[in-house]
Amino acid sequence: NAGVTQTPKFQVLKTGQSMTLQCAQDMNHNSMYWYRQDPGMGLRLIYYSASEGTTDKGEVPNGYNVSRLNKREFSLRLESAAPSQTSVYFCASSERLANPRYTQYFGPGTRLTVL
Amino acid sequence: AQSVSQHNHHVILSEAASLELGCNYSYGGTVNLFWYVQYPGQHLQLLLKYFSGDPLVKGIKGFEAEFIKSKFSFNLRKPSVQWSDTAEYFCAVRTREFSGGYNKLIFGAGTRLAVHP
């Protein structure tokens, strides 16, 4: 039982390049999330997927797109990377959002640098 | 807007010292409260959570937290820290206020704890 896994662990991009961050969970969770972590700012929600087939914007969605490929997988895409997107990206999953006691479990993170 | 404040950004302690990390939130309604820990190079792990009932919550690795509703606080404590507790600690609060169908989970900025042998 690996929990939440993310690839890659590290990535360096040039401004304007694109890339996709992959996330998978094996806990049979319905809901998945993408956060970015910046120094002094905690974690901020980029996008979330309440269930397979649905995605919604979080606090900071600009410059990102997501795909909920199936129940297990939730990817985050940067179409044209900018230096402001240099950050650590975390994927998380949880029981159904409708469950008032849902708890989020996090992946190991992807450290992205945009030059 | 709801917010979560962690007043101590960096804390340095010697082994065996007692620890208390502050967490305050701004929301007047029902909340669920969490503490997560991030060890160097690792992902966030859940330390403990409070949903209801006894306001003193015990978590893993000897940590506990106390929910004081009147103070809007959920401080994390440990009586005697170890070098292995060196990590970053995040408080998170979930309110019952829906935003686009989502019960928002709001994180504090984190507190970096360094424990010296």
mmCIF file of C-alpha atoms in Angstrom:
data_model
loop_
_atom_site.group_PDB
_atom_site.id
_atom_site.type_symbol
_atom_site.label_atom_id
_atom_site.label_comp_id
_atom_site.label_asym_id
_atom_site.label_seq_id
_atom_site.Cartn_x
_atom_site.Cartn_y
_atom_site.Cartn_z
ATOM 1 C CA ASN A 1 0.000 0.000 0.000
ATOM 2 C CA ALA A 2 1.985 2.976 -1.292
ATOM 3 C CA GLY A 3 -0.590 5.652 -0.425
ATOM 4 C CA VAL A 4 -0.170 8.694 -2.662
ATOM 5 C CA THR A 5 2.670 8.675 -5.174
ATOM 6 C CA GLN A 6 3.938 11.512 -7.359
ATOM 7 C CA THR A 7 6.304 11.765 -10.297
ATOM 8 C CA PRO A 8 8.726 13.299 -10.912
ATOM 9 C CA LYS A 9 10.362 14.240 -7.602
ATOM 10 C CA PHE A 10 12.395 17.067 -9.115
ATOM 11 C CA GLN A 11 12.095 19.030 -12.320
ATOM 12 C CA VAL A 12 13.784 22.059 -13.847
ATOM 13 C CA LEU A 13 12.035 23.862 -16.683
ATOM 14 C CA LYS A 14 12.758 26.871 -18.814
ATOM 15 C CA THR A 15 10.185 29.632 -19.059
ATOM 16 C CA GLY A 16 7.545 28.685 -21.609
ATOM 17 C CA GLN A 17 8.086 24.939 -21.449
ATOM 18 C CA SER A 18 5.245 22.622 -20.547
ATOM 19 C CA MET A 19 5.086 19.607 -18.300
ATOM 20 C CA THR A 20 2.671 17.303 -16.515
ATOM 21 C CA LEU A 21 2.940 16.225 -12.901
ATOM 22 C CA GLN A 22 1.513 12.804 -12.212
ATOM 23 C CA CYS A 23 -0.280 11.638 -9.078
ATOM 24 C CA ALA A 24 -1.770 8.279 -8.177
ATOM 25 C CA GLN A 25 -3.384 6.874 -5.028
ATOM 26 C CA ASP A 26 -4.156 3.318 -4.049
ATOM 27 C CA MET A 27 -6.459 4.000 -1.105
ATOM 28 C CA ASN A 28 -9.653 3.873 -3.169
ATOM 29 C CA HIS A 29 -10.292 7.532 -2.353
ATOM 30 C CA ASN A 30 -12.894 9.462 -4.269
ATOM 31 C CA SER A 31 -11.421 12.949 -3.940
ATOM 32 C CA MET A 32 -8.015 14.250 -5.011
ATOM 33 C CA TYR A 33 -6.248 17.589 -4.746
ATOM 34 C CA TRP A 34 -3.276 19.566 -6.003
ATOM 35 C CA TYR A 35 -1.525 22.081 -3.737
ATOM 36 C CA ARG A 36 1.504 24.274 -4.068
ATOM 37 C CA GLN A 37 3.742 25.056 -1.113
ATOM 38 C CA ASP A 38 5.687 28.293 -0.990
ATOM 39 C CA PRO A 39 7.878 29.551 1.857
ATOM 40 C CA GLY A 40 5.889 31.406 4.477
ATOM 41 C CA MET A 41 2.577 30.741 2.755
ATOM 42 C CA GLY A 42 1.652 27.235 3.772
ATOM 43 C CA LEU A 43 -0.199 25.137 1.229
ATOM 44 C CA ARG A 44 -2.567 26.661 -1.299
ATOM 45 C CA LEU A 45 -5.101 24.660 -3.249
ATOM 46 C CA ILE A 46 -4.711 24.763 -7.021
ATOM 47 C CA TYR A 47 -7.415 22.357 -8.213
ATOM 48 C CA TYR A 48 -9.409 19.529 -6.757
ATOM 49 C CA SER A 49 -11.504 16.654 -7.986
ATOM 50 C CA ALA A 50 -14.407 15.699 -5.775
ATOM 51 C CA SER A 51 -14.962 12.481 -7.683
ATOM 52 C CA GLU A 52 -13.964 10.767 -10.897
ATOM 53 C CA GLY A 53 -15.075 12.881 -13.836
ATOM 54 C CA THR A 54 -15.221 16.208 -11.993
ATOM 55 C CA THR A 55 -12.628 18.911 -11.402
ATOM 56 C CA ASP A 56 -12.895 22.374 -9.847
ATOM 57 C CA LYS A 57 -10.687 25.370 -9.287
ATOM 58 C CA GLY A 58 -9.112 26.072 -5.931
ATOM 59 C CA GLU A 59 -7.481 29.259 -4.684
ATOM 60 C CA VAL A 60 -4.695 29.620 -7.252
ATOM 61 C CA PRO A 61 -5.696 27.877 -10.523
ATOM 62 C CA ASN A 62 -4.246 30.342 -13.030
ATOM 63 C CA GLY A 63 -1.596 28.805 -15.276
ATOM 64 C CA TYR A 64 -2.603 25.230 -14.504
ATOM 65 C CA ASN A 65 -4.894 22.551 -15.873
ATOM 66 C CA VAL A 66 -5.832 19.182 -14.433
ATOM 67 C CA SER A 67 -7.149 15.852 -15.581
ATOM 68 C CA ARG A 68 -8.811 13.207 -13.454
ATOM 69 C CA LEU A 69 -7.811 10.286 -15.606
ATOM 70 C CA ASN A 70 -9.615 7.679 -13.508
ATOM 71 C CA LYS A 71 -10.340 7.121 -9.842
ATOM 72 C CA ARG A 72 -6.672 6.537 -9.054
ATOM 73 C CA GLU A 73 -4.936 9.230 -11.072
ATOM 74 C CA PHE A 74 -5.015 13.032 -11.077
ATOM 75 C CA SER A 75 -2.519 14.983 -13.169
ATOM 76 C CA LEU A 76 -1.510 18.646 -13.111
ATOM 77 C CA ARG A 77 -0.320 20.355 -16.279
ATOM 78 C CA LEU A 78 1.642 23.543 -16.723
ATOM 79 C CA GLU A 79 1.093 24.638 -20.316
ATOM 80 C CA SER A 80 3.636 27.467 -20.356
ATOM 81 C CA ALA A 81 5.756 27.523 -17.234
ATOM 82 C CA ALA A 82 6.638 30.821 -15.569
ATOM 83 C CA PRO A 83 9.198 31.567 -12.831
ATOM 84 C CA SER A 84 6.290 32.337 -10.469
ATOM 85 C CA GLN A 85 5.377 28.659 -10.668
ATOM 86 C CA THR A 86 8.617 27.641 -8.989
ATOM 87 C CA SER A 87 7.313 25.775 -5.972
ATOM 88 C CA VAL A 88 6.827 22.418 -4.333
ATOM 89 C CA TYR A 89 3.692 20.681 -5.562
ATOM 90 C CA PHE A 90 1.786 18.219 -3.429
ATOM 91 C CA CYS A 91 -0.962 15.880 -4.447
ATOM 92 C CA ALA A 92 -3.425 14.649 -1.822
ATOM 93 C CA SER A 93 -6.409 12.343 -1.672
ATOM 94 C CA SER A 94 -9.275 11.778 0.734
ATOM 95 C CA GLU A 95 -12.536 10.047 1.264
ATOM 96 C CA ARG A 96 -15.533 11.667 -0.365
ATOM 97 C CA LEU A 97 -15.823 15.415 0.160
ATOM 98 C CA ALA A 98 -19.402 14.849 1.242
ATOM 99 C CA ASN A 99 -18.073 12.905 4.218
ATOM 100 C CA PRO A 100 -17.850 15.576 6.927
ATOM 101 C CA ARG A 101 -14.920 13.760 8.492
ATOM 102 C CA TYR A 102 -12.759 13.371 5.422
ATOM 103 C CA THR A 103 -9.009 13.490 6.004
ATOM 104 C CA GLN A 104 -6.450 14.335 3.357
ATOM 105 C CA TYR A 105 -3.354 12.195 2.809
ATOM 106 C CA PHE A 106 -0.405 13.669 0.956
ATOM 107 C CA GLY A 107 2.139 12.491 -1.568
ATOM 108 C CA PRO A 108 5.912 13.123 -1.337
ATOM 109 C CA GLY A 109 5.866 16.264 -3.464
ATOM 110 C CA THR A 110 7.481 17.503 -6.678
ATOM 111 C CA ARG A 111 10.061 20.259 -6.431
ATOM 112 C CA LEU A 112 9.759 22.370 -9.584
ATOM 113 C CA THR A 113 12.128 25.141 -10.616
ATOM 114 C CA VAL A 114 11.331 27.375 -13.571
ATOM 115 C CA LEU A 115 14.273 29.364 -14.910
ATOM 116 C CA ALA B 1 -11.882 35.507 4.996
ATOM 117 C CA GLN B 2 -10.912 32.576 7.143
ATOM 118 C CA SER B 3 -7.262 32.340 8.063
ATOM 119 C CA VAL B 4 -4.917 30.230 10.135
ATOM 120 C CA SER B 5 -2.033 31.803 12.038
ATOM 121 C CA GLN B 6 1.027 30.007 13.277
ATOM 122 C CA HIS B 7 2.865 32.610 15.267
ATOM 123 C CA ASN B 8 6.217 30.897 15.540
ATOM 124 C CA HIS B 9 7.924 30.533 12.183
ATOM 125 C CA HIS B 10 11.110 29.021 13.582
ATOM 126 C CA VAL B 11 11.624 27.261 16.893
ATOM 127 C CA ILE B 12 14.924 25.912 18.183
ATOM 128 C CA LEU B 13 14.986 23.562 21.158
ATOM 129 C CA SER B 14 17.363 21.230 22.891
ATOM 130 C CA GLU B 15 16.471 17.578 23.293
ATOM 131 C CA ALA B 16 14.184 16.883 26.261
ATOM 132 C CA ALA B 17 12.762 20.421 26.216
ATOM 133 C CA SER B 18 9.016 20.840 26.126
ATOM 134 C CA LEU B 19 7.313 22.026 22.963
ATOM 135 C CA GLU B 20 4.265 24.143 22.338
ATOM 136 C CA LEU B 21 3.424 25.436 18.873
ATOM 137 C CA GLY B 22 0.646 27.935 18.547
ATOM 138 C CA CYS B 23 -2.201 27.802 16.057
ATOM 139 C CA ASN B 24 -5.070 30.270 15.903
ATOM 140 C CA TYR B 25 -7.840 30.485 13.352
ATOM 141 C CA SER B 26 -10.413 33.039 12.424
ATOM 142 C CA TYR B 27 -13.800 31.435 11.942
ATOM 143 C CA GLY B 28 -16.766 31.545 14.254
ATOM 144 C CA GLY B 29 -18.531 28.367 13.208
ATOM 145 C CA THR B 30 -17.870 24.661 13.563
ATOM 146 C CA VAL B 31 -14.375 23.613 12.624
ATOM 147 C CA ASN B 32 -12.327 20.482 12.185
ATOM 148 C CA LEU B 33 -8.679 20.858 13.144
ATOM 149 C CA PHE B 34 -5.520 19.098 12.004
ATOM 150 C CA TRP B 35 -1.802 19.099 12.618
ATOM 151 C CA TYR B 36 0.464 17.765 9.887
ATOM 152 C CA VAL B 37 4.217 17.214 10.077
ATOM 153 C CA GLN B 38 6.725 17.284 7.238
ATOM 154 C CA TYR B 39 10.076 15.682 8.022
ATOM 155 C CA PRO B 40 13.020 16.833 5.879
ATOM 156 C CA GLY B 41 12.608 15.550 2.340
ATOM 157 C CA GLN B 42 9.354 13.774 3.106
ATOM 158 C CA HIS B 43 5.671 14.334 2.512
ATOM 159 C CA LEU B 44 3.140 15.737 4.926
ATOM 160 C CA GLN B 45 1.933 13.215 7.469
ATOM 161 C CA LEU B 46 -1.087 13.544 9.703
ATOM 162 C CA LEU B 47 -0.108 13.963 13.369
ATOM 163 C CA LEU B 48 -3.549 14.319 14.866
ATOM 164 C CA LYS B 49 -7.023 15.635 14.192
ATOM 165 C CA TYR B 50 -9.993 16.975 16.095
ATOM 166 C CA PHE B 51 -13.581 16.677 14.962
ATOM 167 C CA SER B 52 -15.607 16.735 18.177
ATOM 168 C CA GLY B 53 -15.668 15.477 21.749
ATOM 169 C CA ASP B 54 -12.731 15.661 24.149
ATOM 170 C CA PRO B 55 -10.834 18.852 23.262
ATOM 171 C CA LEU B 56 -7.529 17.248 24.234
ATOM 172 C CA VAL B 57 -6.442 15.116 21.310
ATOM 173 C CA LYS B 58 -3.580 12.663 21.366
ATOM 174 C CA GLY B 59 -1.688 11.884 18.195
ATOM 175 C CA ILE B 60 1.255 9.844 17.059
ATOM 176 C CA LYS B 61 4.794 10.069 18.441
ATOM 177 C CA GLY B 62 3.722 11.533 21.781
ATOM 178 C CA PHE B 63 2.149 14.695 20.382
ATOM 179 C CA GLU B 64 -1.087 16.148 21.674
ATOM 180 C CA ALA B 65 -3.154 19.227 20.942
ATOM 181 C CA GLU B 66 -5.823 21.099 22.823
ATOM 182 C CA PHE B 67 -8.781 22.770 21.197
ATOM 183 C CA ILE B 68 -9.830 25.889 23.102
ATOM 184 C CA LYS B 69 -12.935 27.155 21.382
ATOM 185 C CA SER B 70 -13.067 30.449 23.274
ATOM 186 C CA LYS B 71 -9.553 31.292 22.127
ATOM 187 C CA PHE B 72 -9.942 29.925 18.591
ATOM 188 C CA SER B 73 -6.780 27.958 19.230
ATOM 189 C CA PHE B 74 -5.442 24.457 18.625
ATOM 190 C CA ASN B 75 -1.925 24.398 20.052
ATOM 191 C CA LEU B 76 0.379 21.437 19.572
ATOM 192 C CA ARG B 77 2.381 20.132 22.519
ATOM 193 C CA LYS B 78 4.971 17.524 23.355
ATOM 194 C CA PRO B 79 6.459 17.184 26.849
ATOM 195 C CA SER B 80 9.949 16.158 25.728
ATOM 196 C CA VAL B 81 11.206 16.581 22.176
ATOM 197 C CA GLN B 82 13.758 14.431 20.423
ATOM 198 C CA TRP B 83 16.198 15.190 17.643
ATOM 199 C CA SER B 84 13.965 13.153 15.339
ATOM 200 C CA ASP B 85 11.166 15.701 15.847
ATOM 201 C CA THR B 86 13.067 18.158 13.677
ATOM 202 C CA ALA B 87 10.535 18.977 10.985
ATOM 203 C CA GLU B 88 8.067 21.543 9.750
ATOM 204 C CA TYR B 89 4.647 21.526 11.398
ATOM 205 C CA PHE B 90 1.461 22.733 9.754
ATOM 206 C CA CYS B 91 -1.836 23.509 11.392
ATOM 207 C CA ALA B 92 -4.918 23.190 9.183
ATOM 208 C CA VAL B 93 -8.522 24.113 9.756
ATOM 209 C CA ARG B 94 -11.572 22.929 7.881
ATOM 210 C CA THR B 95 -14.668 25.033 8.154
ATOM 211 C CA ARG B 96 -18.177 24.074 7.318
ATOM 212 C CA GLU B 97 -18.385 26.878 4.814
ATOM 213 C CA PHE B 98 -18.737 25.483 1.344
ATOM 214 C CA SER B 99 -16.800 27.034 -1.470
ATOM 215 C CA GLY B 100 -17.805 25.572 -4.802
ATOM 216 C CA GLY B 101 -19.014 22.426 -3.047
ATOM 217 C CA TYR B 102 -15.807 22.032 -1.127
ATOM 218 C CA ASN B 103 -15.355 22.221 2.608
ATOM 219 C CA LYS B 104 -12.175 24.251 2.501
ATOM 220 C CA LEU B 105 -9.062 23.067 4.272
ATOM 221 C CA ILE B 106 -6.949 26.101 5.152
ATOM 222 C CA PHE B 107 -3.305 25.693 6.114
ATOM 223 C CA GLY B 108 -1.137 27.871 8.280
ATOM 224 C CA ALA B 109 2.270 29.005 7.026
ATOM 225 C CA GLY B 110 4.072 26.359 9.040
ATOM 226 C CA THR B 111 6.583 26.301 11.915
ATOM 227 C CA ARG B 112 10.079 24.960 11.400
ATOM 228 C CA LEU B 113 11.305 23.106 14.479
ATOM 229 C CA ALA B 114 14.973 22.333 14.939
ATOM 230 C CA VAL B 115 15.933 20.097 17.854
ATOM 231 C CA HIS B 116 19.588 20.025 18.858
ATOM 232 C CA PRO B 117 21.106 16.983 20.596
#
